[in-house]
PDB file of C-alpha atoms and ligand atoms in Angstrom:
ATOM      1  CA  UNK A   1       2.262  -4.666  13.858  1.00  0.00           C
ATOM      2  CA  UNK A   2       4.724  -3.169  11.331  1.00  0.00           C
ATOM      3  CA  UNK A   3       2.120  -1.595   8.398  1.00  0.00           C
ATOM      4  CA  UNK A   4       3.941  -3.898   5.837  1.00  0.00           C
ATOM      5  CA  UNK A   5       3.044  -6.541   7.429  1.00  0.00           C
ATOM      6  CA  UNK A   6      -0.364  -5.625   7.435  1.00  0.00           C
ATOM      7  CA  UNK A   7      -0.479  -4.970   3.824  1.00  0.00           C
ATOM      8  CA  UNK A   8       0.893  -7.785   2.901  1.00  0.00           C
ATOM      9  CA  UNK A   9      -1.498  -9.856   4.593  1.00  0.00           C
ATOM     10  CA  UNK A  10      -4.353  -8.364   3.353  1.00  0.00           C
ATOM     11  CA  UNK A  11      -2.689  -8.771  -0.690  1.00  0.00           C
ATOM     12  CA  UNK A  12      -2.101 -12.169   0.250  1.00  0.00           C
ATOM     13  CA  UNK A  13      -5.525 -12.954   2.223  1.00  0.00           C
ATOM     14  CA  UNK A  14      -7.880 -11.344  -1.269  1.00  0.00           C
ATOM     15  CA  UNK A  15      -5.140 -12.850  -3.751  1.00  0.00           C
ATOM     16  CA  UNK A  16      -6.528 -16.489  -2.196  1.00  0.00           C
ATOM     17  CA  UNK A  17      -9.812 -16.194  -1.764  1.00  0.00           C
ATOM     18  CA  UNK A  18      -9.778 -14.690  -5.419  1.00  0.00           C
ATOM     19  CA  UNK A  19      -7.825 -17.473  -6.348  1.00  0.00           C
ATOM     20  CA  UNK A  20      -9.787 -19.861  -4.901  1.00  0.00           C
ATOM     21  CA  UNK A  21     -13.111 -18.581  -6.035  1.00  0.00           C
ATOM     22  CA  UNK A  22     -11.435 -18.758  -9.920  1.00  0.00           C
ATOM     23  CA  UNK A  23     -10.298 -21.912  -9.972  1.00  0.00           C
ATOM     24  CA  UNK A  24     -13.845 -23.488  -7.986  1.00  0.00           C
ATOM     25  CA  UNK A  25     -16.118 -21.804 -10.398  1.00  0.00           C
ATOM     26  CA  UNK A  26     -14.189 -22.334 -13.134  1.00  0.00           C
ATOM     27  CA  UNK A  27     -13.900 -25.932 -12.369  1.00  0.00           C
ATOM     28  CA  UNK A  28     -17.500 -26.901 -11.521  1.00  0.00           C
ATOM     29  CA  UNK A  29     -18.260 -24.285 -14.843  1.00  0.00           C
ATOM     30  CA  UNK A  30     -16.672 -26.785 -17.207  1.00  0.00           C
ATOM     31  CA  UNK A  31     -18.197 -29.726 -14.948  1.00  0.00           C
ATOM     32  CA  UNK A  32     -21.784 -28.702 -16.119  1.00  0.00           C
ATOM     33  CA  UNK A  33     -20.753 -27.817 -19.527  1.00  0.00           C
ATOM     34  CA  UNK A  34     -19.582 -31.157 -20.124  1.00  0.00           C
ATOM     35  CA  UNK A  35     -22.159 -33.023 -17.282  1.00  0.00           C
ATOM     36  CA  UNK A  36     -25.343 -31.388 -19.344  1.00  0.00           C
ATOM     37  CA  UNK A  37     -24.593 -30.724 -22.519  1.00  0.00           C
ATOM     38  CA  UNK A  38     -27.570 -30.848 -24.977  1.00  0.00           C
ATOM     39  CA  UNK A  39     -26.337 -34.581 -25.771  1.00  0.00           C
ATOM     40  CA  UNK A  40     -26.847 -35.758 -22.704  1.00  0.00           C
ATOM     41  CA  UNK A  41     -29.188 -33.784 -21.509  1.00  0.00           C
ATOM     42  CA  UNK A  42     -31.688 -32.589 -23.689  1.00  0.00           C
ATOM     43  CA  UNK A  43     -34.557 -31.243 -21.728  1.00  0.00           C
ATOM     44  CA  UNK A  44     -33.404 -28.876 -18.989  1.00  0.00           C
ATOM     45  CA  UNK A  45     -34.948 -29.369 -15.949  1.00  0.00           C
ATOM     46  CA  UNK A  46     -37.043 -26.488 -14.468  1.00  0.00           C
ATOM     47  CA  UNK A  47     -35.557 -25.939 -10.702  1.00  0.00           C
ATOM     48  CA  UNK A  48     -37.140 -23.381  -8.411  1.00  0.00           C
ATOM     49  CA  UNK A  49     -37.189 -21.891  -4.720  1.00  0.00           C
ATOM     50  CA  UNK A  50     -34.154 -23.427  -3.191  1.00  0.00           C
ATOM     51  CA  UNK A  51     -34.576 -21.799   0.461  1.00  0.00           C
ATOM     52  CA  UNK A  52     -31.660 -22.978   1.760  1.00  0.00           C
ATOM     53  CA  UNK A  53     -29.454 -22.662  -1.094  1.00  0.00           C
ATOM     54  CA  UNK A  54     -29.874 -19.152  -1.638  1.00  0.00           C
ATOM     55  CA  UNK A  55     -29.852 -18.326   1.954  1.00  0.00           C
ATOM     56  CA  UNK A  56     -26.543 -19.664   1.728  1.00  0.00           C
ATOM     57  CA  UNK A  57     -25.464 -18.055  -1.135  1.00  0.00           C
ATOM     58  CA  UNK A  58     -26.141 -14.706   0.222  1.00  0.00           C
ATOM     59  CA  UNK A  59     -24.647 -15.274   3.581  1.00  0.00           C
ATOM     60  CA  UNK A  60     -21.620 -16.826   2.622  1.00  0.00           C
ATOM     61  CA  UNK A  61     -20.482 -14.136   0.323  1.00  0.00           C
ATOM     62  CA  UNK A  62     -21.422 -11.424   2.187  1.00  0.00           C
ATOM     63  CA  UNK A  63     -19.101 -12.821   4.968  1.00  0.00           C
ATOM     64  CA  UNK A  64     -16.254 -13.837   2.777  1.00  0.00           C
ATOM     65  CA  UNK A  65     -16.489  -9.480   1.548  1.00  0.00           C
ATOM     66  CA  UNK A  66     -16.461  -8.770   4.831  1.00  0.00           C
ATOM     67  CA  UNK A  67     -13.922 -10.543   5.837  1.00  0.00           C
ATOM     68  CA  UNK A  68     -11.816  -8.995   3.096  1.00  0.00           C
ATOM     69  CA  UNK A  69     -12.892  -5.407   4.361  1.00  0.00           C
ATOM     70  CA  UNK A  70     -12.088  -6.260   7.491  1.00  0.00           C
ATOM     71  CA  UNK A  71      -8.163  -7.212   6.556  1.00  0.00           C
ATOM     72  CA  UNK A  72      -7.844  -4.324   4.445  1.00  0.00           C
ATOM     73  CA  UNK A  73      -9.662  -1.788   6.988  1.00  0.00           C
ATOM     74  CA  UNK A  74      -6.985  -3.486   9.746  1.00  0.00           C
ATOM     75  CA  UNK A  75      -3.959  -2.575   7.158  1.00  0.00           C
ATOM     76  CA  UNK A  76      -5.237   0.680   6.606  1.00  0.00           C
ATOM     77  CA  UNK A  77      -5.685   1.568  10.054  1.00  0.00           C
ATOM     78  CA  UNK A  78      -2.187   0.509  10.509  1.00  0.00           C
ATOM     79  CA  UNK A  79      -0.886   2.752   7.532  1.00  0.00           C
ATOM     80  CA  UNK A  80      -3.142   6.368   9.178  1.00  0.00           C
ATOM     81  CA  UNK A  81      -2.147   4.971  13.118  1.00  0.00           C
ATOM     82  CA  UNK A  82       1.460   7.167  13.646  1.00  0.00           C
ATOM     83  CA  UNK A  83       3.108   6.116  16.726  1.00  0.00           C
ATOM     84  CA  UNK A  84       3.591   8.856  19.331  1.00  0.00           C
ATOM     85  CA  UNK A  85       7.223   8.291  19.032  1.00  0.00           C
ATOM     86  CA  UNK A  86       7.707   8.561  15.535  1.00  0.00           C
ATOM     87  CA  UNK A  87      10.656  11.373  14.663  1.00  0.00           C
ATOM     88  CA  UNK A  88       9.238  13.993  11.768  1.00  0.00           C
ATOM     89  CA  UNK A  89      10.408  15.002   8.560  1.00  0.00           C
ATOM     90  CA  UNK A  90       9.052  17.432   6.226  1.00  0.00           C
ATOM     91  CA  UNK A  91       8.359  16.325   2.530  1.00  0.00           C
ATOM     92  CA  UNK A  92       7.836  19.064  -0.112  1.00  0.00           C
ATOM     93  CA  UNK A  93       7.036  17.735  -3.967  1.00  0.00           C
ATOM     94  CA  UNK A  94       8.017  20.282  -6.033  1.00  0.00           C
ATOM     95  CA  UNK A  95       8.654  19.416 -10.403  1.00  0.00           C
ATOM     96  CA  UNK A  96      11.272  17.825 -10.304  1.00  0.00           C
ATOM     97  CA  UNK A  97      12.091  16.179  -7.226  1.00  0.00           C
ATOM     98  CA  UNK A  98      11.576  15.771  -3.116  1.00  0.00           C
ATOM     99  CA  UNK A  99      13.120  18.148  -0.878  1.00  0.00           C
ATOM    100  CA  UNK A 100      12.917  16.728   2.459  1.00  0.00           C
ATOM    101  CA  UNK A 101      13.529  19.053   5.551  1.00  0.00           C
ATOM    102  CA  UNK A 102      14.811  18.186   8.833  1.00  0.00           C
ATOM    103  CA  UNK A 103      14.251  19.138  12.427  1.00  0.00           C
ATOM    104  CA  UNK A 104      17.561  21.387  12.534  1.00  0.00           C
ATOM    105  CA  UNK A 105      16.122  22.827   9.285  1.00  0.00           C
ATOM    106  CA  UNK A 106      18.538  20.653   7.342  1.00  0.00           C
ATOM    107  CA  UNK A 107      17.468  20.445   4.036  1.00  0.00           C
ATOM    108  CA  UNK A 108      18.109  17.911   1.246  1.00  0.00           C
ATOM    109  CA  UNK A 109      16.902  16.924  -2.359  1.00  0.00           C
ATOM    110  CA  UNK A 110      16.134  13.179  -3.374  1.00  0.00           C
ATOM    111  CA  UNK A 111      17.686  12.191  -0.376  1.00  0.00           C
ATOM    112  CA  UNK A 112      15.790  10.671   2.273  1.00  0.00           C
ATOM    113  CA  UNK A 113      18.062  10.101   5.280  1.00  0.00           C
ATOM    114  CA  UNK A 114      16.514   8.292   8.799  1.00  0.00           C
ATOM    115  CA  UNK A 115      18.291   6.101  11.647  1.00  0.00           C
ATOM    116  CA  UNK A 116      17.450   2.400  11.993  1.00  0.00           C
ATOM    117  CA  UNK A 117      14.993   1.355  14.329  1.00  0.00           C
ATOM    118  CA  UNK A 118      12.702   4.721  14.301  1.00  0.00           C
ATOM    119  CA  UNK A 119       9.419   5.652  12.889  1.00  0.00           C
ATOM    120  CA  UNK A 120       9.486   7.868  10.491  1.00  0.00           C
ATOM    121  CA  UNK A 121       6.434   9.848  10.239  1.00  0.00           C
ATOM    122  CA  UNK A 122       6.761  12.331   7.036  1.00  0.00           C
ATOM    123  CA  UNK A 123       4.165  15.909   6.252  1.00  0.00           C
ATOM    124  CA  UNK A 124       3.867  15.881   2.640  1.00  0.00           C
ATOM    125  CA  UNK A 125       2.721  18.589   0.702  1.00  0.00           C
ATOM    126  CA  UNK A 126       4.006  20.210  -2.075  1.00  0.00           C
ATOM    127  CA  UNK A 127       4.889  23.467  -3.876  1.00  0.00           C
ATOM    128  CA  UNK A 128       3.181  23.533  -7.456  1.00  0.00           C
ATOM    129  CA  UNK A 129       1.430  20.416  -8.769  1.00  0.00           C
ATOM    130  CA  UNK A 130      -0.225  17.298  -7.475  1.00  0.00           C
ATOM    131  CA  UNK A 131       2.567  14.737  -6.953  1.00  0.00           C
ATOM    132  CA  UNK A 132       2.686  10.861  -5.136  1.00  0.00           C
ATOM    133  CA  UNK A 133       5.067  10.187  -2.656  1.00  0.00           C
ATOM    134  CA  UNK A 134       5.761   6.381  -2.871  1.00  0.00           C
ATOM    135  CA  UNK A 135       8.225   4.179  -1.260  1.00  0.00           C
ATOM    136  CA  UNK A 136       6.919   0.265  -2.581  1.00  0.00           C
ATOM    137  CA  UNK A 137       9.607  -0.993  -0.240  1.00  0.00           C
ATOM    138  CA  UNK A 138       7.326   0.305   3.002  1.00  0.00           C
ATOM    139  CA  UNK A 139       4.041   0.344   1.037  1.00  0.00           C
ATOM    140  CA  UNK A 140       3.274   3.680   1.518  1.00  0.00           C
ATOM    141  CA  UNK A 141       1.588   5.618  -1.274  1.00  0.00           C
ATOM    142  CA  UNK A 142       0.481   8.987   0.003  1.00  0.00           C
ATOM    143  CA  UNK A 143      -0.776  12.349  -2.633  1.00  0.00           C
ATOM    144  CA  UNK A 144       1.268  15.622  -2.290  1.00  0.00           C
ATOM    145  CA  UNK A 145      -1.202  18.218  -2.934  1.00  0.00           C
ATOM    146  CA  UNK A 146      -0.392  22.083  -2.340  1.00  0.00           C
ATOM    147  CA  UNK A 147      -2.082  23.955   0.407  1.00  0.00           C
ATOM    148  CA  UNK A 148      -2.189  20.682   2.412  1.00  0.00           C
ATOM    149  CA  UNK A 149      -0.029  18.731   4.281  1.00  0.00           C
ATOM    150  CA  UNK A 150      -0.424  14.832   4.181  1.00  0.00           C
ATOM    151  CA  UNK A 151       1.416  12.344   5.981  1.00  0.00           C
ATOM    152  CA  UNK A 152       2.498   8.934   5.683  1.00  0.00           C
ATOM    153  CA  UNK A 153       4.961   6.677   8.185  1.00  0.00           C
ATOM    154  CA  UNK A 154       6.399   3.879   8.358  1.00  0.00           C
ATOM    155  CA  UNK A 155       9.240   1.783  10.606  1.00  0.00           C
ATOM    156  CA  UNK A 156      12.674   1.994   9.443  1.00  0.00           C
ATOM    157  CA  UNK A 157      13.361  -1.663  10.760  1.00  0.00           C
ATOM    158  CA  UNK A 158      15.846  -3.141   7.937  1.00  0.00           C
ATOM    159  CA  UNK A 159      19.119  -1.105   7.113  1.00  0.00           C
ATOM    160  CA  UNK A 160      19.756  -0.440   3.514  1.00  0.00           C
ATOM    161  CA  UNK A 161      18.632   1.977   0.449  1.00  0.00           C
ATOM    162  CA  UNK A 162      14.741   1.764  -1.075  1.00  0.00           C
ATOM    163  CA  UNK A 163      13.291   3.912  -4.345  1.00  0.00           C
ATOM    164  CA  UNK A 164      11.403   6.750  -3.297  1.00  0.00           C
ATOM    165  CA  UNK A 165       9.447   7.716  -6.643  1.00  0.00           C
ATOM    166  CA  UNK A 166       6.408  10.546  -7.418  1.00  0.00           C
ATOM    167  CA  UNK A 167       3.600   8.299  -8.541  1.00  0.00           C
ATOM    168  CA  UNK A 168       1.265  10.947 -10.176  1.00  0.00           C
ATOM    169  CA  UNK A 169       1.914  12.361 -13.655  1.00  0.00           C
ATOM    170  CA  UNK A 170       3.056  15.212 -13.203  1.00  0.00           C
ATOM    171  CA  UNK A 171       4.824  16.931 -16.319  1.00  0.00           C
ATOM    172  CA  UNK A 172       8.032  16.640 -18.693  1.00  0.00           C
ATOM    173  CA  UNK A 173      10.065  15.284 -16.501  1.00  0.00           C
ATOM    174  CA  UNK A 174       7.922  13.314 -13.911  1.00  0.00           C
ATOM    175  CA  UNK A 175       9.995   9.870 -14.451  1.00  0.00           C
ATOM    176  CA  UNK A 176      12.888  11.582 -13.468  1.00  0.00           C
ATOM    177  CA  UNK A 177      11.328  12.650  -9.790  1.00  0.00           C
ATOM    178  CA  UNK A 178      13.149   9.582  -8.369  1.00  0.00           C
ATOM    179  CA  UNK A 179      14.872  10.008  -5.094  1.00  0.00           C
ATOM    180  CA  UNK A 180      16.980   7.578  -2.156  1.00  0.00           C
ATOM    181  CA  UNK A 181      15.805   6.431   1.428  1.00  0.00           C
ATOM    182  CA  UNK A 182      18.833   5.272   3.377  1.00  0.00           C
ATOM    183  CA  UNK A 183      18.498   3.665   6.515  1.00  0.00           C
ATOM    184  CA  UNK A 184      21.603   3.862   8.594  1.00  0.00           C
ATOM    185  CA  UNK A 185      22.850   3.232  12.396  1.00  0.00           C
ATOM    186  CA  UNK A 186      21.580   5.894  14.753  1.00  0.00           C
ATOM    187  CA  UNK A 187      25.382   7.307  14.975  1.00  0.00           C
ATOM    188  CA  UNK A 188      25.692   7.618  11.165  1.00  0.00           C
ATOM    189  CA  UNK A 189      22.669   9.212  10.830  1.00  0.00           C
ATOM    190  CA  UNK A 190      23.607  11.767  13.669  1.00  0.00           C
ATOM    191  CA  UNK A 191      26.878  12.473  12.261  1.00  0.00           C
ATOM    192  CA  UNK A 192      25.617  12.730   8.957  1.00  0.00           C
ATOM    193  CA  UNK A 193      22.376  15.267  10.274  1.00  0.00           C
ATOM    194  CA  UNK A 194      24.853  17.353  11.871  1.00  0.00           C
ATOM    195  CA  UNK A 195      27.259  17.734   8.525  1.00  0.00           C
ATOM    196  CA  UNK A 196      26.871  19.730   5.782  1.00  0.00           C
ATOM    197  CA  UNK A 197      26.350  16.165   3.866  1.00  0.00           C
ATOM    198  CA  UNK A 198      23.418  16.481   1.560  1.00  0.00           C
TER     199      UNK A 198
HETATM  200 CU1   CU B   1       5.898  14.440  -9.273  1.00  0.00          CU
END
């Protein structure tokens, strides 16, 4: 499965169940305060041991957690799980902006060029501070840090341009450490790989 997909799902499958657990206690929550209010019920009643009501009330939560764990663990695993086919480009954060590095040592700034229909698995480090390589279009998130390579991928599967932004404060000039992923047709992107393009 394509790793937006995956995160998706799991946004979607928590967003429910939290929405659904708001609006049920919320609803039977203004149920008692109207049901037994001191009007209409002025003694409370003393209610203890309920076996199989707190049985259930243990059980049932723990599985809807773990259910949630389970969707996000399966997106995550998605996200870390490269593909053995996936091409490689090198990432370097650096204040103020990406320099991405090809395999025919190509090298360009802010501009992040890959053909359609590839994974793109990218090493991201960087070369003074901690930075955050993000691209919200393929939900991938991933800290530059210097001295160590990172990686993130994802599956260039729609043609067009996304935001690639840093997404850790990094100094003056951090909002300007925006660059461009363009996905193109496998010929465009070979013509434009061999070129002196940047
Ligand atoms: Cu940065």
């Amino acid at each position: 499965m394509n790793p937006v997909q995956g995160v998706d799902q799991a946004f979607w499958y928590i967003l429910g169940i939290s929405g659904v657990l708001l609006l049920g206690i919320t609803i039977v929550m203004i149920y008692f305060v109207i049901r037994y209010r001191r009007s209409k019920n002025p003694v409370p009643s003393d209610i203890r041991d309920n076996y199989l009501l707190e049985v259930a009330w243990t059980i049932i939560p723990t599985l809807i957690a773990l259910s949630m764990f389970y969707v996000g663990w399966k997106s995550y695993v998605g996200l870390r799980d490269v593909p053995e086919d996936a091409m490689q480009v090198e990432v370097f954060g650096q204040q103020y902006s990406w320099i991405f590095v090809y395999d025919n040592d190509k090298e360009t700034e802010n501009n992040l060029v890959v053909p359609l229909g590839k994974a793109v698995k990218l090493n991201i480090t960087s070369t003074d501070v901690l930075h955050s390589f993000y691209i919200p279009a393929f939900r991938i998130k991933v800290d530059a840090v210097k001295g160590m390579t990172t990686y993130a991928w994802f599956y260039a599967d729609k043609e067009g341009e996304y935001d690639v932004l840093c997404t850790e404060y990094c100094g003056t000039d951090h909002s300007a450490m925006v660059g461009v992923l363009k996905i193109v047709p496998e010929e465009e992107y070979q013509r434009w790989l061999e070129s002196d393009e940047e």
